[in-house]
Structure formats: structure tokens, C-alpha cells
Amino acid sequence: MSFKVVHYINQFFANIGGEEMAHVAPELRDGLVGPGLALNNAWKGEAEIVKTIVCGDSYFAEHEKEAKEQILAWVKEINPDFFIAGPAFNAGRYGYACANVAIAVQEMGIPVLTGMYQENPGADYKNQVLIVATKDSAAGMRQAAPTMAKLALKIMKGEKLGASCEDGYMPNGIRVNFFEKERGAKRAVDMLIKKLADKPFVTEYPMPSFDRVEPGKAIKDMSKATIALCTSGGIVPKGNPDHIESSSASHYGEYSIEGVMDLTEEGWETAHGGYDPIYANQDADRVLPVDVMRDLEKEGVIGKLHNLFYTTVGNGTAVASAKAFAAEYAQKLVAAGVDGVIMTST
Amino acid sequence: MKTLELGYIHINDIIIGSESKVENGVLYVDEAAVKALVLEDEFLKDVHFDVAKPGESTRITPVKDVIEPRVKVEGPGGVFPGMVNKVEAVGEGKTNVLKGMAVVTAGKIVGFQEGVIDMSGPGADYTPFSKTINFVMVCEPADSLLATDPEATLPIDNEKKPEYERAVRMAGLKVAAYLGELAKNVTPDETEVFSTPNLKEGMELYPDLPRVVYVAMLQTQGLLHDTYVYGVDAKRTLSTMMWPTEIMDGAIVSGNCVSACDKNPTYIHENNPVVHELFKQHGKTINFVGVIITNENVYLADKQRSSDWAAKLCELLGVDGAIVTQEGFGNPDTDLIMNTKKIELKGVKTAIVTDEYAGQDGKSQSLADADPLADAVVTGGNANQVIILPKMDKVIGMLDYVDVIAGGHAGSLREDGTIEAEIQVITSATNEMGFNKLSAR
């Protein structure tokens, strides 16, 4: 039994016509049409295009809602194992249609794949849907079809996705490990030699643009403010009752310091694995300064110290995890009427 | 011209017995002699030796350092200067190397951050030390180092950890030097020559080649994250220069307990892959000028000073390009980016080597710092990738600490002996000197 595939193409690749026929409404045909042949051949019977959906690019652009509804209705009825759109190369509206139709089908729980040139506007969706990088014109079909067919079959078979450069898809924000042919030092020297000669080179990790957090508004009267302590330095009650990991933490802890004037060696320690814990374990106030905050409270510099603190281990912990922890406990802090937070790191 | 000839003696087997010698590619180790050497240190109570070979169902953990035995045959100084031998400058003459083997120090954990070496199975693909025949030393701390608190998570008393780290580090280096010494009069199976011209000679020899320097960042965050250069704790140093061949004689050694995957063991310093790759291109496509070493301290003032100095040395040398490598992650990412940015702003082109902490799902930002000027990056892979390490028939060391080492979690060690953890736990898996082929996209 082979996998059932539905293929989406535009009026041009269905041989209806060029721009002058771009207004044609969606149409469902049996079997494969045009570029579907190359995909089908590559699958050698393991998968097969059972239906082809053809839609004019202008029609899709001007009637996106209706076009999608019609296409999704057909896909639902056919219930294929896989949906493939394009490749669209550098045709802008076609690329847009491929990406959007694919995303809609993907939302139905059917795995999808499309392909296009990296500068196609549809490629903006590369983090939402798997897109194979192709050349900028239909002359690139010879390379694109086998790459798309191979990756599609891999997904149909439930195999694990390789790195983007191995499987030919556009980097989608998910880093995947793989083994290169050369070791890193040689790759670095080769890259530098190209850079020195002003030849093109491809970085293995494009630098991200960083989130910048706007500072909060100043607290006007600190003597009435409730201040909380939070830390990524891993301070926990002795014995680490919630088993916060020493690196790559999967959760945070919430602990009471009600009535605690000073973090003692007997009661507190750090779970952090990124620094020698000796000084933090001797006196956890060095990381989470409860003692100094109590002094400030007594002196009336701050209104009061919040009776709970939130803690995790920053060591090797993914930014996404850290963000999720804080998003959750920030709500608790707000609900508790906390005015300001001192966040300590290590 | 500074020239060092390395003589490689291929080791095919290690036999522990009552005599020490290297003969026909076999290393014989007198157990009593090496034991006596290790126990010279009052902070070590006992030591057990074992041999792990490629392909065996053997797991070594917790691993501290990995060292390649070497010996000076000709030329000034001795290996591991300032540590085992006197502090005399090394890097020229002849040095013999026991190739295909390594000394591995293991034992009760120092920090949270000692590694795993599997000699077969999926974990073996990630560590370079599954391909070497390993002479493993499992060290036992002296009673005076042990924690007295019965609830302590780790066996060593907090305040005694630096003492224990030093003891195990020195034991490894002494044993490696002892084994290397056995090969002093052995004829090498093959030799390789590395020559570095001084600045003037280099300019005259290769007037048309781009001049390239290697900027090696050394882990010096302190508190068990240290590197030693000629015996000096590198966090107390200013960025400076070295002949590349000094490193081959063990001038830089690891005293470091960062996550196993991206700490640079002494073995990788000795075999620094960037130095070797730059030598391969030297005189052909580039003129390899030398090595700048710079540290990775935790204070901002230190970071600023050290990166200023690394960039200033690049400027002073008038180089065209620089390779920058890192050790560790998180905090040192800021040093990496500072160095790269400042060197680029001096008009020197850079390519850098790092690794990633992109989360177990690969979706997070990989580095703790970033700059658009760092546009040529080589990655050693995502250290957060989860791996299942099947049970091994034999464990050298102990599995007691798998749950608490960096990259492990409560329940990492399953009842059937399988380990589920991040590749972070595997010694040198994502090495940031580019020793491996692992990468990510």
C-alpha cells in the first residue's frame, strides 16, 4: 500500500495558461498533473499523487477565504497521508498561495511540504511550514522535485527530520544536530580563507536579533513598595525539594521566606551547576540577599519584602524555558501586589 | 623560525602489570609505580587503574580530564611546564607522543560537571575519546576531603573541592608525563614537523599571503573553572602571545570543571585542532602568525580588559584574519562576542567556533550574546539534544552522580542502567575548538 498524496499547483504548471489565465477558480483533478510526474516517479510507488488541486494565482490572492474553504473541503474528503504544494520557485503569488494553503492543511493535522526560492514572499512563512529551498526559476525543477519527494517520503514514513542543510529545507528556527564531513576547526579555517578572499561563505549560525526589554516605570515611593526577590542563581531550601536541575532547568521553585531574616547554611543551598557552590552554600544571601532586604525593610527604605521568592537555575537553561517560567510567576507577583522585583543572577 | 618535530608512537594496547615500558606498540604499565606516584599526594587515598578500549561495552564516568602522554626528546624544557616540569619555555626540538591512547582521570565528582565516555553505542559517536585506548585512573579522595554533613548531595566537602580538583588534575598530569617518559628513546612510527617563522621572517617568506592569528579563549571563570598556562592560573593573566608549538608541549592544561561537552580537556589543548588546521594552510593560502591566548573571567572589567587586549594584539600584529575559539557557554558567550566585535572593528576578519544551547527542542536562542559582526560562525552542535545511552556491561568509575551532572536530571539514570540525558554530559561532544564533526543548523 502506498501513501496517498494531494498536490497543489497553479494554472501555469497545470498548462492552463500564464498570467492571462491566473483568474481561474480551484479545480480538482484525478491523479497527477505537470510537476506531479517528477514527484511520483521519485517515490517509485511508495507514495502516489491521487488528486491534484489547480488554482489560479490571482484567484487565490483575490478570493483567499473562498479558495481555502474549497481546497480544505476537498482535502478533508480525500483525507490524504500528505499534502504537497508547488514548487513555486520565484513566483510571488504562487509562493504565497502554496505557503498559506499548506499551513491551512497542516492545521487539519495532515503533514505538508512546499518549495520555493528563498526570496519568494511565501518564504516568510518558513518558520510555520516546511519549505524546500529551490532555484529562482522553473529550470530548477530537476533539483527541486527529487529533494521535495525525498523529504516528503521521509515525513510520511515518520522518520526524524535531519538538519535543514541535510534535508534541503529552509532553516526554520529549530536547530538540529548532525555530523558534518569535516571537523569544525577545518570548517572555520576554510570559512576564514573565503572571507579573507571576499568570496561567499555561509555561517553555520546566523546571529539572532535580541529581545530588548523596556525598563519598567520607576517606583515613586520605595518606602511603601513591596519588593520581591527572584533569582536564576538556584537558591533552594536545603535538599532541593523540587529537584531543580543543575543545568537546563525544566521548572522553577516558589518558596516562602516568611519570617526568615537570614539564609543560613543549615536551611538553604544552591542547585546551580554552573559555578562552584561553596560560597553560595555557606551563605545563600550572597545570591539571594534576604538579609540585606530585611535590613532595608527595618530601616524603612522599602515597604516590605514579599514573603515568597521564585528561583531557578540559569545554567544552560533555554531562553524559551526561562521566558515561560517568568511569564507564569510574574502573574503571581502581580496578583500578590508586588511593586518591584530584584532579579539576581550568577 | 621555531620548529618542533612530533614523533608519533602508535599504541595498540595497554597492559597493566609489574613493568613499565613501550614495546612494539604496546604500553606496559607498572601498577605499583604509578600508584605510588599518585599517592604522593596526601589528598588522594587510593587509585584504581583500568583500561577501556574502543568498541567495548564500557562506560567511564565521572570523567574529569583527558591527557595525551608526551615527552621532550630534544630541545629545552619538559612537557606540562610549570606543572610537572620546570617552567622553562617549550615548543621546539623534538617531542614524542603516545598516539591512539589517553590518560583519563575519573572519580568522585568535584562539581556538578564531570562527563561520560562510552566506548561503544550511540554515545561513542559523540566523544572523541571512544576512539582512543584509555588508561583510566579512578581516584579516591582522602578522608579529610569528605563532607561531614550526612545530607550533602556530593561527597566532597565544599571548602575542600579546590584541593581535590588540584590533586586529581596533578595526578593525571604526573601519570601522563610518567607514561610519556617511557617513549623517550622509542623510534617514532611517523613524524610531523611544525615550523613558525617570526614576524619578520614570515613577512619576507610570504609577502602575498593573508596573515592569520589564532585567538584561543581559555576558560577562567574561577571556582573550579580554570586553565593553567605554564603553571599560572590564566584568570590572573593579561591576553598574551604564544608560539603554536608551545601548546603541543603541554604549556596549556585544563583545571576545569565546566559542562563536559564543551570543556577543553588537556588532550585537546595538546592536539589543538585549530593550530593543526592553520599549520596545514600555512605557507599555502595563509601565513599563520601565532596564537593569542585570552581569558574568560566573570567580572565585566576583566572581560573588557581582556577583549581590548586581544583586539589590540591583533592590531599590533597587523593581521588580516583571526580564528576565535571559546570554552564553556553562557557567561563566556559575552567574551566571545566582545572579542569578535572588537577584533572586527580593528579591520581584522574573524571566523569563530562555538556551540549552542538551543533547548531540547532546538527552538531557543543558541548563545547568550550576539552581534551582527559575528557573521562567520562554526558550531559544534546543540548541547541540549537529548540522547539515550544504553546500559554498558562495564562501568569504570561510578554511576552515582549521573542525575546531578550538568545535562542530567532527576531520573536520568534508569533502573535498567540506561541513561537519558543531554549530550552535554558527554566528554567533548560539542567541543568549541572544532575537534569534532558534530554541527547543527
PDB file of N, CA and C in Angstrom, chain A residues 112-158:
ATOM      1  N   VAL A 112       2.561  18.415   5.694  1.00  0.00           N
ATOM      2  CA  VAL A 112       2.640  19.160   4.428  1.00  0.00           C
ATOM      3  C   VAL A 112       4.079  19.530   4.097  1.00  0.00           C
ATOM      4  N   LEU A 113       4.265  19.899   2.837  1.00  0.00           N
ATOM      5  CA  LEU A 113       5.567  20.394   2.403  1.00  0.00           C
ATOM      6  C   LEU A 113       5.348  21.291   1.189  1.00  0.00           C
ATOM      7  N   THR A 114       6.130  22.360   1.107  1.00  0.00           N
ATOM      8  CA  THR A 114       6.113  23.154  -0.104  1.00  0.00           C
ATOM      9  C   THR A 114       7.561  23.482  -0.467  1.00  0.00           C
ATOM     10  N   GLY A 115       7.716  24.183  -1.601  1.00  0.00           N
ATOM     11  CA  GLY A 115       9.067  24.527  -2.035  1.00  0.00           C
ATOM     12  C   GLY A 115       9.029  25.825  -2.804  1.00  0.00           C
ATOM     13  N   MET A 116      10.078  26.629  -2.646  1.00  0.00           N
ATOM     14  CA  MET A 116      10.160  27.895  -3.399  1.00  0.00           C
ATOM     15  C   MET A 116      11.554  28.502  -3.237  1.00  0.00           C
ATOM     16  N   TYR A 117      11.780  29.594  -3.947  1.00  0.00           N
ATOM     17  CA  TYR A 117      13.040  30.324  -3.871  1.00  0.00           C
ATOM     18  C   TYR A 117      13.077  31.114  -2.564  1.00  0.00           C
ATOM     19  N   GLN A 118      14.273  31.271  -1.998  1.00  0.00           N
ATOM     20  CA  GLN A 118      14.363  31.898  -0.668  1.00  0.00           C
ATOM     21  C   GLN A 118      13.831  33.337  -0.619  1.00  0.00           C
ATOM     22  N   GLU A 119      13.830  34.040  -1.767  1.00  0.00           N
ATOM     23  CA  GLU A 119      13.347  35.425  -1.741  1.00  0.00           C
ATOM     24  C   GLU A 119      11.876  35.554  -2.117  1.00  0.00           C
ATOM     25  N   ASN A 120      11.236  34.429  -2.388  1.00  0.00           N
ATOM     26  CA  ASN A 120       9.796  34.444  -2.644  1.00  0.00           C
ATOM     27  C   ASN A 120       9.084  34.945  -1.383  1.00  0.00           C
ATOM     28  N   PRO A 121       8.113  35.859  -1.511  1.00  0.00           N
ATOM     29  CA  PRO A 121       7.422  36.355  -0.311  1.00  0.00           C
ATOM     30  C   PRO A 121       6.808  35.229   0.523  1.00  0.00           C
ATOM     31  N   GLY A 122       6.450  34.135  -0.122  1.00  0.00           N
ATOM     32  CA  GLY A 122       5.898  32.984   0.602  1.00  0.00           C
ATOM     33  C   GLY A 122       6.910  32.390   1.574  1.00  0.00           C
ATOM     34  N   ALA A 123       8.200  32.631   1.319  1.00  0.00           N
ATOM     35  CA  ALA A 123       9.245  32.068   2.179  1.00  0.00           C
ATOM     36  C   ALA A 123       9.263  32.726   3.555  1.00  0.00           C
ATOM     37  N   ASP A 124       8.533  33.835   3.694  1.00  0.00           N
ATOM     38  CA  ASP A 124       8.409  34.455   5.023  1.00  0.00           C
ATOM     39  C   ASP A 124       7.759  33.503   6.027  1.00  0.00           C
ATOM     40  N   TYR A 125       7.051  32.489   5.503  1.00  0.00           N
ATOM     41  CA  TYR A 125       6.351  31.546   6.378  1.00  0.00           C
ATOM     42  C   TYR A 125       7.215  30.343   6.750  1.00  0.00           C
ATOM     43  N   LYS A 126       8.518  30.421   6.504  1.00  0.00           N
ATOM     44  CA  LYS A 126       9.380  29.242   6.678  1.00  0.00           C
ATOM     45  C   LYS A 126       9.423  28.704   8.100  1.00  0.00           C
ATOM     46  N   ASN A 127       9.113  29.535   9.107  1.00  0.00           N
ATOM     47  CA  ASN A 127       9.088  29.028  10.481  1.00  0.00           C
ATOM     48  C   ASN A 127       7.766  28.341  10.816  1.00  0.00           C
ATOM     49  N   GLN A 128       6.770  28.498   9.954  1.00  0.00           N
ATOM     50  CA  GLN A 128       5.458  27.899  10.228  1.00  0.00           C
ATOM     51  C   GLN A 128       5.216  26.639   9.422  1.00  0.00           C
ATOM     52  N   VAL A 129       5.870  26.553   8.268  1.00  0.00           N
ATOM     53  CA  VAL A 129       5.640  25.400   7.404  1.00  0.00           C
ATOM     54  C   VAL A 129       6.976  25.024   6.757  1.00  0.00           C
ATOM     55  N   LEU A 130       7.157  23.723   6.552  1.00  0.00           N
ATOM     56  CA  LEU A 130       8.420  23.261   5.984  1.00  0.00           C
ATOM     57  C   LEU A 130       8.495  23.659   4.503  1.00  0.00           C
ATOM     58  N   ILE A 131       9.540  24.405   4.129  1.00  0.00           N
ATOM     59  CA  ILE A 131       9.690  24.867   2.752  1.00  0.00           C
ATOM     60  C   ILE A 131      11.046  24.429   2.203  1.00  0.00           C
ATOM     61  N   VAL A 132      11.039  23.690   1.105  1.00  0.00           N
ATOM     62  CA  VAL A 132      12.299  23.313   0.460  1.00  0.00           C
ATOM     63  C   VAL A 132      12.811  24.512  -0.339  1.00  0.00           C
ATOM     64  N   ALA A 133      14.105  24.802  -0.206  1.00  0.00           N
ATOM     65  CA  ALA A 133      14.700  25.922  -0.944  1.00  0.00           C
ATOM     66  C   ALA A 133      14.972  25.477  -2.379  1.00  0.00           C
ATOM     67  N   THR A 134      14.456  26.236  -3.340  1.00  0.00           N
ATOM     68  CA  THR A 134      14.666  25.897  -4.753  1.00  0.00           C
ATOM     69  C   THR A 134      15.398  27.037  -5.456  1.00  0.00           C
ATOM     70  N   LYS A 135      15.685  26.826  -6.736  1.00  0.00           N
ATOM     71  CA  LYS A 135      16.246  27.919  -7.538  1.00  0.00           C
ATOM     72  C   LYS A 135      15.142  28.930  -7.852  1.00  0.00           C
ATOM     73  N   ASP A 136      15.525  30.021  -8.535  1.00  0.00           N
ATOM     74  CA  ASP A 136      14.537  31.077  -8.731  1.00  0.00           C
ATOM     75  C   ASP A 136      13.687  30.920  -9.991  1.00  0.00           C
ATOM     76  N   SER A 137      13.905  29.851 -10.779  1.00  0.00           N
ATOM     77  CA  SER A 137      13.034  29.656 -11.940  1.00  0.00           C
ATOM     78  C   SER A 137      12.717  28.176 -12.120  1.00  0.00           C
ATOM     79  N   ALA A 138      11.717  27.910 -12.955  1.00  0.00           N
ATOM     80  CA  ALA A 138      11.262  26.533 -13.159  1.00  0.00           C
ATOM     81  C   ALA A 138      12.364  25.631 -13.714  1.00  0.00           C
ATOM     82  N   ALA A 139      13.442  26.242 -14.196  1.00  0.00           N
ATOM     83  CA  ALA A 139      14.589  25.444 -14.645  1.00  0.00           C
ATOM     84  C   ALA A 139      15.180  24.644 -13.494  1.00  0.00           C
ATOM     85  N   GLY A 140      14.829  25.044 -12.264  1.00  0.00           N
ATOM     86  CA  GLY A 140      15.353  24.340 -11.086  1.00  0.00           C
ATOM     87  C   GLY A 140      14.536  23.122 -10.699  1.00  0.00           C
ATOM     88  N   MET A 141      13.523  22.775 -11.506  1.00  0.00           N
ATOM     89  CA  MET A 141      12.646  21.640 -11.176  1.00  0.00           C
ATOM     90  C   MET A 141      13.436  20.340 -11.021  1.00  0.00           C
ATOM     91  N   ARG A 142      14.440  20.178 -11.879  1.00  0.00           N
ATOM     92  CA  ARG A 142      15.238  18.957 -11.881  1.00  0.00           C
ATOM     93  C   ARG A 142      15.855  18.677 -10.494  1.00  0.00           C
ATOM     94  N   GLN A 143      16.305  19.755  -9.794  1.00  0.00           N
ATOM     95  CA  GLN A 143      16.849  19.560  -8.437  1.00  0.00           C
ATOM     96  C   GLN A 143      15.739  19.556  -7.392  1.00  0.00           C
ATOM     97  N   ALA A 144      14.743  20.439  -7.611  1.00  0.00           N
ATOM     98  CA  ALA A 144      13.724  20.624  -6.568  1.00  0.00           C
ATOM     99  C   ALA A 144      12.859  19.381  -6.371  1.00  0.00           C
ATOM    100  N   ALA A 145      12.435  18.772  -7.465  1.00  0.00           N
ATOM    101  CA  ALA A 145      11.494  17.648  -7.347  1.00  0.00           C
ATOM    102  C   ALA A 145      12.052  16.488  -6.523  1.00  0.00           C
ATOM    103  N   PRO A 146      13.272  16.008  -6.831  1.00  0.00           N
ATOM    104  CA  PRO A 146      13.776  14.896  -6.016  1.00  0.00           C
ATOM    105  C   PRO A 146      13.980  15.265  -4.538  1.00  0.00           C
ATOM    106  N   THR A 147      14.414  16.509  -4.279  1.00  0.00           N
ATOM    107  CA  THR A 147      14.613  16.917  -2.878  1.00  0.00           C
ATOM    108  C   THR A 147      13.281  16.921  -2.136  1.00  0.00           C
ATOM    109  N   MET A 148      12.265  17.493  -2.798  1.00  0.00           N
ATOM    110  CA  MET A 148      10.940  17.545  -2.163  1.00  0.00           C
ATOM    111  C   MET A 148      10.362  16.144  -1.996  1.00  0.00           C
ATOM    112  N   ALA A 149      10.526  15.319  -3.024  1.00  0.00           N
ATOM    113  CA  ALA A 149       9.980  13.964  -2.969  1.00  0.00           C
ATOM    114  C   ALA A 149      10.629  13.177  -1.827  1.00  0.00           C
ATOM    115  N   LYS A 150      11.937  13.313  -1.692  1.00  0.00           N
ATOM    116  CA  LYS A 150      12.684  12.564  -0.679  1.00  0.00           C
ATOM    117  C   LYS A 150      12.264  12.992   0.733  1.00  0.00           C
ATOM    118  N   LEU A 151      12.206  14.323   0.922  1.00  0.00           N
ATOM    119  CA  LEU A 151      11.837  14.838   2.246  1.00  0.00           C
ATOM    120  C   LEU A 151      10.389  14.466   2.581  1.00  0.00           C
ATOM    121  N   ALA A 152       9.505  14.551   1.568  1.00  0.00           N
ATOM    122  CA  ALA A 152       8.097  14.215   1.785  1.00  0.00           C
ATOM    123  C   ALA A 152       7.960  12.759   2.227  1.00  0.00           C
ATOM    124  N   LEU A 153       8.684  11.878   1.564  1.00  0.00           N
ATOM    125  CA  LEU A 153       8.597  10.449   1.883  1.00  0.00           C
ATOM    126  C   LEU A 153       9.114  10.181   3.302  1.00  0.00           C
ATOM    127  N   LYS A 154      10.180  10.915   3.646  1.00  0.00           N
ATOM    128  CA  LYS A 154      10.759  10.782   4.985  1.00  0.00           C
ATOM    129  C   LYS A 154       9.701  11.121   6.048  1.00  0.00           C
ATOM    130  N   ILE A 155       8.975  12.199   5.792  1.00  0.00           N
ATOM    131  CA  ILE A 155       7.942  12.626   6.756  1.00  0.00           C
ATOM    132  C   ILE A 155       6.791  11.622   6.773  1.00  0.00           C
ATOM    133  N   MET A 156       6.402  11.151   5.594  1.00  0.00           N
ATOM    134  CA  MET A 156       5.307  10.167   5.521  1.00  0.00           C
ATOM    135  C   MET A 156       5.654   8.910   6.302  1.00  0.00           C
ATOM    136  N   LYS A 157       6.921   8.534   6.237  1.00  0.00           N
ATOM    137  CA  LYS A 157       7.347   7.309   6.931  1.00  0.00           C
ATOM    138  C   LYS A 157       7.550   7.547   8.417  1.00  0.00           C
ATOM    139  N   GLY A 158       7.384   8.797   8.849  1.00  0.00           N
ATOM    140  CA  GLY A 158       7.541   9.106  10.271  1.00  0.00           C
ATOM    141  C   GLY A 158       8.989   9.155  10.723  1.00  0.00           C
TER     142      GLY A 158
END
